[in-house]
Structure formats: structure tokens, C-alpha cells
Amino acid sequence: MDLHRTEDPGIGTSFERPLERLMAADGSFRVKRVGGSSGLREAFIWLVSIPGWKLVLVLLCAYGSMNFLFGSVYMLIGVEHIGNANGATLVGRWTSALGMSIQTLTTVGYGSLYPNSPLAWAICSVEGMFGILGFSLISAILYSRFARPTARLAYSEHALIAPFKDGWSLQMRMANRRSSILMEVKVRMLLVMADVDDQGERLNYYNLPLQIDKVSFMPLSWTLVHPIDADSPLAGRTHAELKDRRAEILVIVMGIDEGYMQSVYTRRSYRHDQLRWGARFARAFGSKDGMMHLYLDKLDETMPVEAPERMLAPA
């Protein structure tokens, strides 16, 4: 019996076709939901959770689309319903229609352009309501993003098969990007491999015990070390075997952010092709002017070492 084999953590053990990987490198699960209605609440959670550059892109596209939509409505009813509109050319009419829409949607008030008919006032009242609701939604999204505690950990791009004491180990490195300290940090590491048994191909999960799985503070980098001993699920494995069995290493980190005094979670995945077989990490921190210095740009810096083809436990 394999003492390190563990139960399915909630991902699944059998699929009709092989999976490329279970988890993206950034820790997000690779799941595409098909069917059903997501609803406004799910859309809000999505906007709160996506990266900042995507949020800016979505908001700019939504803002431009709304102005184009209502600008088209003003063009449809005729720019003669807009006071001081330039109706001499097509470009002038579009400029007046879009300018009217921008003024109304942003609720900044009317300047040289203004509605001069009941129909135009009716359209402006609807657009103004969309503007108030839209900017209220943006405020709620920004507040939720800033108020929600998150861990900003930097991870090495690769996991290593590296020397450790008299043998070898699986290692990866992480560091806190923020100036606030993470406290009571705990880490769990899992190995996922596709195994073939009498029931066909199945995904099996193995615990990878760490040399140290908990620290009280993490001001500098932390190298996670799984010693490859006789009981390790990696004992006797080769790099080619890990590739054939689509090995993937999942790292789950939990800690307490001192700024929010709340628990934060983060995940990371390393696939077999992100494993450097025979390397050691270069030092990513040092002292200067009596202070500790952490060099985040050196987090993935390694030095090659000669490693055996098969990971044998130390005698």
C-alpha cells in the first residue's frame, strides 16, 4: 500500500480523454462550464477576479460600446433633435451624436450640445440611468478588488530536481511580492499522475511531504523541499516516466495577511515540462547596508548540476 497516495482532492480521477493539465500555471482550474445561466452575480464575481489589465480592457470596451449604441440612436432619430449639432456632413453628425452620448453617459451635464425635443430628452434620461448604474457598478468592482485580501506570491517558473543532503529532492521557490508580511504560512504539495489499472487510466494523487511545511513569517524567499527518500512517490522515477504519465505538481499555500488579518490562499501548478532535472537555485537574497535584500528577478535563477537518470533514494 502506498502511504503517500491520497484521496481525490475534488478534481476527479477519470476522464474520457487525457487532460493537458488540471490547473493553469497561475493556479486557476482549467474548467470550461457549458450550459446553464451565469447570471449577473457570476458576472460581477468574474469582474472582481480577473487580472487588472483584463478589467481595464472590459471597461473600455463596454464604455465605447455604450457610446456607440446611443450615438447610433441619436443618428437614427436625427441630430436635429440635438441643439447646436453639426448636421452639415456625416462626420459632423456622428461627432455630434457621440458627443451627446458621452456627455449624457458620464452625467457631466450639457455644454454646447443639448437635447431640444421630447424624444431626445427621453433617450437622454434612459442613457443617464445607464451611466449612473454603470459607474456605480465600477465603483463596487474597484472597492471589492481592493478590499478583498489576496496573496501576491511570486513563484519560480520551474520546479527542480536538486541535490539535498546526501540525496535528491524536488524543489520550487516562492516569495511575497508585497511589503506586508504573511504569517503562519502553510503549504501542501500534491503529485498527480495518470496510472493504468484494471479500471483503465485513472488520475492518482500523492502527498509530497515537505522538509518544512509551515513557517511563522515569510519576509524573504522560501524554497519548498520534498526529499526523495525510499517512501517518496518520486523514488525510482525518471523524467521520461513523469512525462509519459503526464505528471503535474500542485502547490497549495495558505497564510494570514497582516494588513487585513485574514486568511489568504493561493495555488500554483508545475507540469512535467516545467521540471528541470538536475539544477539548484541560486541565492535570491542578501544583505546590503545592514538590511536584507530580496531580489525577485532572481527567483528562477538556477545553476545546472549532474543528476542521475533515475531518482534513487539515498542508501
PDB file of C-alpha atoms in Angstrom:
ATOM      1  CA  MET A   1       0.000   0.000   0.000  1.00  0.00           C
ATOM      2  CA  ASP A   2       1.322   3.439  -0.958  1.00  0.00           C
ATOM      3  CA  LEU A   3       1.262   5.502   2.227  1.00  0.00           C
ATOM      4  CA  HIS A   4       1.520   8.760   0.270  1.00  0.00           C
ATOM      5  CA  ARG A   5      -1.397   8.115  -2.075  1.00  0.00           C
ATOM      6  CA  THR A   6      -4.282  10.350  -1.077  1.00  0.00           C
ATOM      7  CA  GLU A   7      -7.927  10.726  -1.910  1.00  0.00           C
ATOM      8  CA  ASP A   8      -9.128  12.818  -4.815  1.00  0.00           C
ATOM      9  CA  PRO A   9      -8.999  16.434  -3.505  1.00  0.00           C
ATOM     10  CA  GLY A  10     -12.104  17.296  -5.501  1.00  0.00           C
ATOM     11  CA  ILE A  11     -10.807  17.406  -9.067  1.00  0.00           C
ATOM     12  CA  GLY A  12     -11.723  13.973 -10.412  1.00  0.00           C
ATOM     13  CA  THR A  13      -9.948  10.716 -11.164  1.00  0.00           C
ATOM     14  CA  SER A  14     -11.231   9.536 -14.552  1.00  0.00           C
ATOM     15  CA  PHE A  15     -11.923  11.371 -17.822  1.00  0.00           C
ATOM     16  CA  GLU A  16     -12.843  10.007 -21.241  1.00  0.00           C
ATOM     17  CA  ARG A  17      -9.818  11.734 -22.820  1.00  0.00           C
ATOM     18  CA  PRO A  18      -6.409  12.739 -21.427  1.00  0.00           C
ATOM     19  CA  LEU A  19      -6.195  16.228 -19.949  1.00  0.00           C
ATOM     20  CA  GLU A  20      -3.449  18.654 -20.927  1.00  0.00           C
ATOM     21  CA  ARG A  21      -3.173  19.766 -17.309  1.00  0.00           C
ATOM     22  CA  LEU A  22      -5.501  20.092 -14.327  1.00  0.00           C
ATOM     23  CA  MET A  23      -4.504  23.556 -13.212  1.00  0.00           C
ATOM     24  CA  ALA A  24      -3.049  26.504 -15.095  1.00  0.00           C
ATOM     25  CA  ALA A  25       0.363  27.735 -14.019  1.00  0.00           C
ATOM     26  CA  ASP A  26      -1.222  30.648 -12.142  1.00  0.00           C
ATOM     27  CA  GLY A  27      -3.332  28.278 -10.016  1.00  0.00           C
ATOM     28  CA  SER A  28      -6.660  28.708 -11.798  1.00  0.00           C
ATOM     29  CA  PHE A  29      -8.516  25.496 -12.598  1.00  0.00           C
ATOM     30  CA  ARG A  30      -8.867  24.720 -16.298  1.00  0.00           C
ATOM     31  CA  VAL A  31     -12.630  24.221 -16.358  1.00  0.00           C
ATOM     32  CA  LYS A  32     -14.950  25.380 -19.136  1.00  0.00           C
ATOM     33  CA  ARG A  33     -18.547  25.429 -17.929  1.00  0.00           C
ATOM     34  CA  VAL A  34     -21.075  24.576 -20.610  1.00  0.00           C
ATOM     35  CA  GLY A  35     -24.813  25.198 -20.351  1.00  0.00           C
ATOM     36  CA  GLY A  36     -26.737  26.951 -17.622  1.00  0.00           C
ATOM     37  CA  SER A  37     -27.059  30.662 -16.964  1.00  0.00           C
ATOM     38  CA  SER A  38     -24.212  32.502 -15.284  1.00  0.00           C
ATOM     39  CA  GLY A  39     -26.330  35.446 -14.135  1.00  0.00           C
ATOM     40  CA  LEU A  40     -25.340  38.945 -13.063  1.00  0.00           C
ATOM     41  CA  ARG A  41     -23.874  37.767  -9.756  1.00  0.00           C
ATOM     42  CA  GLU A  42     -21.443  35.441 -11.530  1.00  0.00           C
ATOM     43  CA  ALA A  43     -20.534  38.218 -13.959  1.00  0.00           C
ATOM     44  CA  PHE A  44     -19.733  40.514 -11.022  1.00  0.00           C
ATOM     45  CA  ILE A  45     -17.545  37.857  -9.373  1.00  0.00           C
ATOM     46  CA  TRP A  46     -15.767  37.353 -12.707  1.00  0.00           C
ATOM     47  CA  LEU A  47     -15.052  41.097 -12.986  1.00  0.00           C
ATOM     48  CA  VAL A  48     -13.732  41.162  -9.423  1.00  0.00           C
ATOM     49  CA  SER A  49     -11.464  38.156 -10.034  1.00  0.00           C
ATOM     50  CA  ILE A  50      -9.933  38.779 -13.474  1.00  0.00           C
ATOM     51  CA  PRO A  51      -6.470  40.383 -13.832  1.00  0.00           C
ATOM     52  CA  GLY A  52      -6.354  44.181 -13.753  1.00  0.00           C
ATOM     53  CA  TRP A  53      -5.436  44.621 -17.427  1.00  0.00           C
ATOM     54  CA  LYS A  54      -8.401  42.490 -18.471  1.00  0.00           C
ATOM     55  CA  LEU A  55     -10.727  44.544 -16.278  1.00  0.00           C
ATOM     56  CA  VAL A  56      -9.490  47.807 -17.842  1.00  0.00           C
ATOM     57  CA  LEU A  57      -9.966  46.317 -21.311  1.00  0.00           C
ATOM     58  CA  VAL A  58     -13.508  45.123 -20.490  1.00  0.00           C
ATOM     59  CA  LEU A  59     -14.494  48.518 -19.036  1.00  0.00           C
ATOM     60  CA  LEU A  60     -13.088  50.429 -22.018  1.00  0.00           C
ATOM     61  CA  CYS A  61     -14.896  48.127 -24.451  1.00  0.00           C
ATOM     62  CA  ALA A  62     -18.162  48.463 -22.502  1.00  0.00           C
ATOM     63  CA  TYR A  63     -17.813  52.252 -22.351  1.00  0.00           C
ATOM     64  CA  GLY A  64     -17.077  52.512 -26.061  1.00  0.00           C
ATOM     65  CA  SER A  65     -19.918  50.130 -26.949  1.00  0.00           C
ATOM     66  CA  MET A  66     -22.475  52.087 -24.913  1.00  0.00           C
ATOM     67  CA  ASN A  67     -21.444  55.372 -26.532  1.00  0.00           C
ATOM     68  CA  PHE A  68     -21.590  53.820 -29.985  1.00  0.00           C
ATOM     69  CA  LEU A  69     -25.032  52.319 -29.231  1.00  0.00           C
ATOM     70  CA  PHE A  70     -26.608  55.537 -28.012  1.00  0.00           C
ATOM     71  CA  GLY A  71     -24.744  57.574 -30.632  1.00  0.00           C
ATOM     72  CA  SER A  72     -26.392  55.344 -33.234  1.00  0.00           C
ATOM     73  CA  VAL A  73     -29.780  56.022 -31.626  1.00  0.00           C
ATOM     74  CA  TYR A  74     -29.219  59.791 -31.896  1.00  0.00           C
ATOM     75  CA  MET A  75     -28.207  59.325 -35.513  1.00  0.00           C
ATOM     76  CA  LEU A  76     -31.345  57.270 -36.101  1.00  0.00           C
ATOM     77  CA  ILE A  77     -33.732  59.921 -34.741  1.00  0.00           C
ATOM     78  CA  GLY A  78     -31.737  62.687 -36.421  1.00  0.00           C
ATOM     79  CA  VAL A  79     -29.208  65.124 -34.995  1.00  0.00           C
ATOM     80  CA  GLU A  80     -31.718  67.955 -35.474  1.00  0.00           C
ATOM     81  CA  HIS A  81     -33.033  66.823 -32.066  1.00  0.00           C
ATOM     82  CA  ILE A  82     -29.675  67.932 -30.589  1.00  0.00           C
ATOM     83  CA  GLY A  83     -29.101  71.605 -30.029  1.00  0.00           C
ATOM     84  CA  ASN A  84     -26.040  73.103 -31.794  1.00  0.00           C
ATOM     85  CA  ALA A  85     -25.383  69.826 -33.615  1.00  0.00           C
ATOM     86  CA  ASN A  86     -23.289  69.942 -36.781  1.00  0.00           C
ATOM     87  CA  GLY A  87     -25.560  68.442 -39.419  1.00  0.00           C
ATOM     88  CA  ALA A  88     -23.669  69.591 -42.484  1.00  0.00           C
ATOM     89  CA  THR A  89     -21.603  66.431 -43.005  1.00  0.00           C
ATOM     90  CA  LEU A  90     -21.768  62.778 -41.987  1.00  0.00           C
ATOM     91  CA  VAL A  91     -18.645  63.173 -39.855  1.00  0.00           C
ATOM     92  CA  GLY A  92     -20.159  66.216 -38.167  1.00  0.00           C
ATOM     93  CA  ARG A  93     -23.395  64.370 -37.441  1.00  0.00           C
ATOM     94  CA  TRP A  94     -21.547  61.400 -35.947  1.00  0.00           C
ATOM     95  CA  THR A  95     -19.324  63.710 -33.886  1.00  0.00           C
ATOM     96  CA  SER A  96     -22.373  65.499 -32.506  1.00  0.00           C
ATOM     97  CA  ALA A  97     -24.199  62.227 -31.769  1.00  0.00           C
ATOM     98  CA  LEU A  98     -21.211  60.689 -29.989  1.00  0.00           C
ATOM     99  CA  GLY A  99     -20.503  63.923 -28.100  1.00  0.00           C
ATOM    100  CA  MET A 100     -24.110  63.985 -26.919  1.00  0.00           C
ATOM    101  CA  SER A 101     -23.807  60.370 -25.777  1.00  0.00           C
ATOM    102  CA  ILE A 102     -20.532  60.963 -23.914  1.00  0.00           C
ATOM    103  CA  GLN A 103     -21.976  63.962 -22.048  1.00  0.00           C
ATOM    104  CA  THR A 104     -25.084  62.023 -21.054  1.00  0.00           C
ATOM    105  CA  LEU A 105     -23.443  58.692 -20.173  1.00  0.00           C
ATOM    106  CA  THR A 106     -20.830  60.323 -17.952  1.00  0.00           C
ATOM    107  CA  THR A 107     -23.524  62.589 -16.397  1.00  0.00           C
ATOM    108  CA  VAL A 108     -21.203  65.618 -16.642  1.00  0.00           C
ATOM    109  CA  GLY A 109     -24.049  67.856 -17.821  1.00  0.00           C
ATOM    110  CA  TYR A 110     -24.749  69.537 -21.105  1.00  0.00           C
ATOM    111  CA  GLY A 111     -22.499  72.129 -22.721  1.00  0.00           C
ATOM    112  CA  SER A 112     -22.803  73.293 -26.302  1.00  0.00           C
ATOM    113  CA  LEU A 113     -24.758  70.124 -27.186  1.00  0.00           C
ATOM    114  CA  TYR A 114     -28.118  69.538 -25.517  1.00  0.00           C
ATOM    115  CA  PRO A 115     -31.442  67.757 -26.214  1.00  0.00           C
ATOM    116  CA  ASN A 116     -34.028  70.086 -27.750  1.00  0.00           C
ATOM    117  CA  SER A 117     -37.015  67.764 -28.211  1.00  0.00           C
ATOM    118  CA  PRO A 118     -39.123  65.456 -26.002  1.00  0.00           C
ATOM    119  CA  LEU A 119     -37.808  62.414 -27.920  1.00  0.00           C
ATOM    120  CA  ALA A 120     -34.187  63.401 -27.322  1.00  0.00           C
ATOM    121  CA  TRP A 121     -34.908  64.086 -23.634  1.00  0.00           C
ATOM    122  CA  ALA A 122     -36.482  60.625 -23.290  1.00  0.00           C
ATOM    123  CA  ILE A 123     -33.416  58.936 -24.800  1.00  0.00           C
ATOM    124  CA  CYS A 124     -31.092  61.020 -22.621  1.00  0.00           C
ATOM    125  CA  SER A 125     -32.983  60.033 -19.470  1.00  0.00           C
ATOM    126  CA  VAL A 126     -32.532  56.351 -20.307  1.00  0.00           C
ATOM    127  CA  GLU A 127     -28.858  56.785 -21.133  1.00  0.00           C
ATOM    128  CA  GLY A 128     -28.282  58.820 -17.976  1.00  0.00           C
ATOM    129  CA  MET A 129     -29.729  55.979 -15.907  1.00  0.00           C
ATOM    130  CA  PHE A 130     -27.321  53.538 -17.583  1.00  0.00           C
ATOM    131  CA  GLY A 131     -24.471  55.936 -16.826  1.00  0.00           C
ATOM    132  CA  ILE A 132     -25.323  56.181 -13.118  1.00  0.00           C
ATOM    133  CA  LEU A 133     -25.734  52.419 -12.784  1.00  0.00           C
ATOM    134  CA  GLY A 134     -22.586  51.730 -14.793  1.00  0.00           C
ATOM    135  CA  PHE A 135     -20.298  53.975 -12.770  1.00  0.00           C
ATOM    136  CA  SER A 136     -21.850  52.683  -9.534  1.00  0.00           C
ATOM    137  CA  LEU A 137     -21.009  49.165 -10.692  1.00  0.00           C
ATOM    138  CA  ILE A 138     -17.431  50.211 -11.496  1.00  0.00           C
ATOM    139  CA  SER A 139     -17.089  51.706  -8.003  1.00  0.00           C
ATOM    140  CA  ALA A 140     -18.373  48.478  -6.451  1.00  0.00           C
ATOM    141  CA  ILE A 141     -15.953  46.390  -8.529  1.00  0.00           C
ATOM    142  CA  LEU A 142     -12.946  48.545  -7.611  1.00  0.00           C
ATOM    143  CA  TYR A 143     -13.883  48.547  -3.929  1.00  0.00           C
ATOM    144  CA  SER A 144     -14.299  44.752  -3.926  1.00  0.00           C
ATOM    145  CA  ARG A 145     -10.941  44.275  -5.633  1.00  0.00           C
ATOM    146  CA  PHE A 146      -9.098  46.480  -3.149  1.00  0.00           C
ATOM    147  CA  ALA A 147     -10.998  45.288  -0.064  1.00  0.00           C
ATOM    148  CA  ARG A 148     -10.637  41.580  -0.837  1.00  0.00           C
ATOM    149  CA  PRO A 149      -7.465  40.157   0.746  1.00  0.00           C
ATOM    150  CA  THR A 150      -5.300  38.303  -1.746  1.00  0.00           C
ATOM    151  CA  ALA A 151      -1.851  36.778  -1.658  1.00  0.00           C
ATOM    152  CA  ARG A 152       0.623  38.132  -4.193  1.00  0.00           C
ATOM    153  CA  LEU A 153       3.232  35.418  -4.176  1.00  0.00           C
ATOM    154  CA  ALA A 154       5.924  35.175  -6.807  1.00  0.00           C
ATOM    155  CA  TYR A 155       6.836  31.617  -7.788  1.00  0.00           C
ATOM    156  CA  SER A 156       9.806  30.237  -9.635  1.00  0.00           C
ATOM    157  CA  GLU A 157       8.882  29.369 -13.206  1.00  0.00           C
ATOM    158  CA  HIS A 158      10.349  25.892 -12.814  1.00  0.00           C
ATOM    159  CA  ALA A 159      10.450  23.128 -10.254  1.00  0.00           C
ATOM    160  CA  LEU A 160      13.830  21.442  -9.797  1.00  0.00           C
ATOM    161  CA  ILE A 161      15.235  18.017  -9.149  1.00  0.00           C
ATOM    162  CA  ALA A 162      18.018  19.330  -6.931  1.00  0.00           C
ATOM    163  CA  PRO A 163      20.630  17.917  -4.552  1.00  0.00           C
ATOM    164  CA  PHE A 164      19.581  17.738  -0.907  1.00  0.00           C
ATOM    165  CA  LYS A 165      21.848  16.480   1.872  1.00  0.00           C
ATOM    166  CA  ASP A 166      23.083  13.047   0.723  1.00  0.00           C
ATOM    167  CA  GLY A 167      20.396  12.580  -1.898  1.00  0.00           C
ATOM    168  CA  TRP A 168      17.979  14.429  -4.122  1.00  0.00           C
ATOM    169  CA  SER A 169      14.800  16.427  -3.751  1.00  0.00           C
ATOM    170  CA  LEU A 170      12.005  18.173  -5.580  1.00  0.00           C
ATOM    171  CA  GLN A 171      12.225  21.934  -5.042  1.00  0.00           C
ATOM    172  CA  MET A 172      10.408  25.109  -6.033  1.00  0.00           C
ATOM    173  CA  ARG A 173      10.725  28.619  -4.659  1.00  0.00           C
ATOM    174  CA  MET A 174       8.293  31.380  -3.769  1.00  0.00           C
ATOM    175  CA  ALA A 175       8.405  34.872  -2.255  1.00  0.00           C
ATOM    176  CA  ASN A 176       5.964  37.546  -1.116  1.00  0.00           C
ATOM    177  CA  ARG A 177       5.674  40.442  -3.586  1.00  0.00           C
ATOM    178  CA  ARG A 178       4.007  42.712  -1.023  1.00  0.00           C
ATOM    179  CA  SER A 179       5.701  44.648   1.752  1.00  0.00           C
ATOM    180  CA  SER A 180       3.117  43.321   4.223  1.00  0.00           C
ATOM    181  CA  ILE A 181       4.165  40.081   5.891  1.00  0.00           C
ATOM    182  CA  LEU A 182       2.382  36.758   5.548  1.00  0.00           C
ATOM    183  CA  MET A 183       2.163  34.966   8.877  1.00  0.00           C
ATOM    184  CA  GLU A 184       1.574  31.314   9.791  1.00  0.00           C
ATOM    185  CA  VAL A 185       2.134  30.201   6.221  1.00  0.00           C
ATOM    186  CA  LYS A 186       1.274  26.553   5.493  1.00  0.00           C
ATOM    187  CA  VAL A 187       1.978  24.644   2.294  1.00  0.00           C
ATOM    188  CA  ARG A 188       0.669  21.374   0.891  1.00  0.00           C
ATOM    189  CA  MET A 189       2.122  19.722  -2.190  1.00  0.00           C
ATOM    190  CA  LEU A 190       0.460  17.054  -4.337  1.00  0.00           C
ATOM    191  CA  LEU A 191       1.722  14.961  -7.234  1.00  0.00           C
ATOM    192  CA  VAL A 192      -0.829  13.938  -9.878  1.00  0.00           C
ATOM    193  CA  MET A 193      -0.031  11.124 -12.283  1.00  0.00           C
ATOM    194  CA  ALA A 194      -2.039   9.128 -14.796  1.00  0.00           C
ATOM    195  CA  ASP A 195      -1.893   5.471 -13.772  1.00  0.00           C
ATOM    196  CA  VAL A 196      -3.248   2.463 -15.621  1.00  0.00           C
ATOM    197  CA  ASP A 197      -5.027  -0.229 -13.616  1.00  0.00           C
ATOM    198  CA  ASP A 198      -7.776  -2.776 -14.178  1.00  0.00           C
ATOM    199  CA  GLN A 199     -10.306   0.061 -14.466  1.00  0.00           C
ATOM    200  CA  GLY A 200      -8.406   1.834 -17.221  1.00  0.00           C
ATOM    201  CA  GLU A 201      -6.495   5.096 -16.997  1.00  0.00           C
ATOM    202  CA  ARG A 202      -7.036   6.980 -13.779  1.00  0.00           C
ATOM    203  CA  LEU A 203      -5.589  10.079 -12.163  1.00  0.00           C
ATOM    204  CA  ASN A 204      -3.970   9.262  -8.839  1.00  0.00           C
ATOM    205  CA  TYR A 205      -2.940  11.793  -6.238  1.00  0.00           C
ATOM    206  CA  TYR A 206       0.084  11.530  -3.973  1.00  0.00           C
ATOM    207  CA  ASN A 207       1.077  13.628  -0.988  1.00  0.00           C
ATOM    208  CA  LEU A 208       4.589  15.040  -1.236  1.00  0.00           C
ATOM    209  CA  PRO A 209       5.751  15.599   2.355  1.00  0.00           C
ATOM    210  CA  LEU A 210       7.916  18.692   2.726  1.00  0.00           C
ATOM    211  CA  GLN A 211      11.014  19.146   4.805  1.00  0.00           C
ATOM    212  CA  ILE A 212       9.311  22.236   6.267  1.00  0.00           C
ATOM    213  CA  ASP A 213       5.610  22.795   5.564  1.00  0.00           C
ATOM    214  CA  LYS A 214       4.963  25.743   7.902  1.00  0.00           C
ATOM    215  CA  VAL A 215       6.760  28.992   8.770  1.00  0.00           C
ATOM    216  CA  SER A 216       5.722  31.769  11.130  1.00  0.00           C
ATOM    217  CA  PHE A 217       6.900  34.597   8.859  1.00  0.00           C
ATOM    218  CA  MET A 218       7.945  34.894   5.218  1.00  0.00           C
ATOM    219  CA  PRO A 219       9.874  38.142   4.664  1.00  0.00           C
ATOM    220  CA  LEU A 220      12.266  36.545   2.151  1.00  0.00           C
ATOM    221  CA  SER A 221      12.041  33.705  -0.347  1.00  0.00           C
ATOM    222  CA  TRP A 222      11.099  30.196   0.760  1.00  0.00           C
ATOM    223  CA  THR A 223      12.384  27.126  -1.042  1.00  0.00           C
ATOM    224  CA  LEU A 224       9.932  24.250  -0.731  1.00  0.00           C
ATOM    225  CA  VAL A 225      11.806  20.950  -0.458  1.00  0.00           C
ATOM    226  CA  HIS A 226      10.375  17.466  -0.845  1.00  0.00           C
ATOM    227  CA  PRO A 227      13.176  14.981  -0.006  1.00  0.00           C
ATOM    228  CA  ILE A 228      13.178  11.982  -2.347  1.00  0.00           C
ATOM    229  CA  ASP A 229      13.606   9.124   0.111  1.00  0.00           C
ATOM    230  CA  ALA A 230      12.524   5.492  -0.053  1.00  0.00           C
ATOM    231  CA  ASP A 231       8.907   6.432   0.780  1.00  0.00           C
ATOM    232  CA  SER A 232       8.668   9.275  -1.749  1.00  0.00           C
ATOM    233  CA  PRO A 233       6.265   8.823  -4.694  1.00  0.00           C
ATOM    234  CA  LEU A 234       9.139  10.103  -6.868  1.00  0.00           C
ATOM    235  CA  ALA A 235      11.570   7.402  -5.775  1.00  0.00           C
ATOM    236  CA  GLY A 236      12.665   5.314  -8.734  1.00  0.00           C
ATOM    237  CA  ARG A 237      11.074   7.669 -11.288  1.00  0.00           C
ATOM    238  CA  THR A 238      12.720   9.030 -14.410  1.00  0.00           C
ATOM    239  CA  HIS A 239      11.944  12.277 -16.213  1.00  0.00           C
ATOM    240  CA  ALA A 240      10.662  10.292 -19.209  1.00  0.00           C
ATOM    241  CA  GLU A 241       8.277   8.346 -16.974  1.00  0.00           C
ATOM    242  CA  LEU A 242       6.883  11.548 -15.452  1.00  0.00           C
ATOM    243  CA  LYS A 243       6.303  12.871 -18.968  1.00  0.00           C
ATOM    244  CA  ASP A 244       4.586   9.664 -20.124  1.00  0.00           C
ATOM    245  CA  ARG A 245       2.288   9.735 -17.088  1.00  0.00           C
ATOM    246  CA  ARG A 246       1.577  13.474 -17.507  1.00  0.00           C
ATOM    247  CA  ALA A 247       2.834  14.281 -14.037  1.00  0.00           C
ATOM    248  CA  GLU A 248       1.692  17.564 -12.516  1.00  0.00           C
ATOM    249  CA  ILE A 249       2.675  19.068  -9.178  1.00  0.00           C
ATOM    250  CA  LEU A 250       0.070  21.137  -7.324  1.00  0.00           C
ATOM    251  CA  VAL A 251       1.140  23.595  -4.627  1.00  0.00           C
ATOM    252  CA  ILE A 252      -1.477  24.977  -2.226  1.00  0.00           C
ATOM    253  CA  VAL A 253      -0.458  27.844   0.084  1.00  0.00           C
ATOM    254  CA  MET A 254      -2.443  29.333   2.971  1.00  0.00           C
ATOM    255  CA  GLY A 255      -1.418  32.176   5.250  1.00  0.00           C
ATOM    256  CA  ILE A 256      -2.619  35.209   7.197  1.00  0.00           C
ATOM    257  CA  ASP A 257      -2.062  38.662   5.715  1.00  0.00           C
ATOM    258  CA  GLU A 258      -1.000  41.047   8.485  1.00  0.00           C
ATOM    259  CA  GLY A 259      -2.572  44.010   6.698  1.00  0.00           C
ATOM    260  CA  TYR A 260      -6.070  42.506   6.612  1.00  0.00           C
ATOM    261  CA  MET A 261      -5.577  39.949   9.411  1.00  0.00           C
ATOM    262  CA  GLN A 262      -7.487  37.479   7.255  1.00  0.00           C
ATOM    263  CA  SER A 263      -6.583  34.170   5.676  1.00  0.00           C
ATOM    264  CA  VAL A 264      -5.421  34.213   2.066  1.00  0.00           C
ATOM    265  CA  TYR A 265      -4.963  31.307  -0.329  1.00  0.00           C
ATOM    266  CA  THR A 266      -3.009  30.809  -3.492  1.00  0.00           C
ATOM    267  CA  ARG A 267      -2.180  27.895  -5.791  1.00  0.00           C
ATOM    268  CA  ARG A 268       0.453  27.021  -8.346  1.00  0.00           C
ATOM    269  CA  SER A 269       0.900  24.186 -10.816  1.00  0.00           C
ATOM    270  CA  TYR A 270       4.080  22.747 -12.337  1.00  0.00           C
ATOM    271  CA  ARG A 271       3.741  20.318 -15.232  1.00  0.00           C
ATOM    272  CA  HIS A 272       6.382  17.741 -16.172  1.00  0.00           C
ATOM    273  CA  ASP A 273       7.776  20.072 -18.857  1.00  0.00           C
ATOM    274  CA  GLN A 274       8.363  22.756 -16.200  1.00  0.00           C
ATOM    275  CA  LEU A 275      10.655  20.406 -14.261  1.00  0.00           C
ATOM    276  CA  ARG A 276      14.417  20.958 -14.550  1.00  0.00           C
ATOM    277  CA  TRP A 277      16.119  17.639 -13.989  1.00  0.00           C
ATOM    278  CA  GLY A 278      19.404  18.445 -12.293  1.00  0.00           C
ATOM    279  CA  ALA A 279      19.694  22.044 -11.084  1.00  0.00           C
ATOM    280  CA  ARG A 280      19.930  24.097  -7.910  1.00  0.00           C
ATOM    281  CA  PHE A 281      18.566  27.545  -7.112  1.00  0.00           C
ATOM    282  CA  ALA A 282      20.948  30.495  -6.951  1.00  0.00           C
ATOM    283  CA  ARG A 283      20.670  32.721  -3.895  1.00  0.00           C
ATOM    284  CA  ALA A 284      17.880  35.288  -4.324  1.00  0.00           C
ATOM    285  CA  PHE A 285      18.526  37.398  -1.234  1.00  0.00           C
ATOM    286  CA  GLY A 286      21.422  39.012   0.540  1.00  0.00           C
ATOM    287  CA  SER A 287      22.458  41.820   2.857  1.00  0.00           C
ATOM    288  CA  LYS A 288      23.351  45.386   1.933  1.00  0.00           C
ATOM    289  CA  ASP A 289      23.793  48.440   4.154  1.00  0.00           C
ATOM    290  CA  GLY A 290      22.763  46.349   7.142  1.00  0.00           C
ATOM    291  CA  MET A 291      19.422  45.342   5.604  1.00  0.00           C
ATOM    292  CA  MET A 292      18.043  42.208   3.958  1.00  0.00           C
ATOM    293  CA  HIS A 293      17.525  42.500   0.208  1.00  0.00           C
ATOM    294  CA  LEU A 294      15.210  40.199  -1.739  1.00  0.00           C
ATOM    295  CA  TYR A 295      15.814  40.002  -5.499  1.00  0.00           C
ATOM    296  CA  LEU A 296      12.550  38.884  -7.066  1.00  0.00           C
ATOM    297  CA  ASP A 297      14.070  38.862 -10.547  1.00  0.00           C
ATOM    298  CA  LYS A 298      16.427  36.080  -9.398  1.00  0.00           C
ATOM    299  CA  LEU A 299      13.682  33.826  -8.079  1.00  0.00           C
ATOM    300  CA  ASP A 300      14.012  31.418 -11.021  1.00  0.00           C
ATOM    301  CA  GLU A 301      17.785  31.701 -11.415  1.00  0.00           C
ATOM    302  CA  THR A 302      19.402  28.257 -11.306  1.00  0.00           C
ATOM    303  CA  MET A 303      22.727  26.514 -11.747  1.00  0.00           C
ATOM    304  CA  PRO A 304      22.924  23.137 -13.525  1.00  0.00           C
ATOM    305  CA  VAL A 305      24.153  20.052 -11.682  1.00  0.00           C
ATOM    306  CA  GLU A 306      24.591  16.494 -12.894  1.00  0.00           C
ATOM    307  CA  ALA A 307      21.688  14.296 -11.843  1.00  0.00           C
ATOM    308  CA  PRO A 308      21.096  10.538 -12.240  1.00  0.00           C
ATOM    309  CA  GLU A 309      18.592   9.398 -14.830  1.00  0.00           C
ATOM    310  CA  ARG A 310      16.508   7.653 -12.170  1.00  0.00           C
ATOM    311  CA  MET A 311      15.776   9.095  -8.752  1.00  0.00           C
ATOM    312  CA  LEU A 312      17.093   6.551  -6.261  1.00  0.00           C
ATOM    313  CA  ALA A 313      16.668   7.022  -2.529  1.00  0.00           C
ATOM    314  CA  PRO A 314      19.910   7.538  -0.545  1.00  0.00           C
ATOM    315  CA  ALA A 315      21.385   4.385   0.912  1.00  0.00           C
TER     316      ALA A 315
END
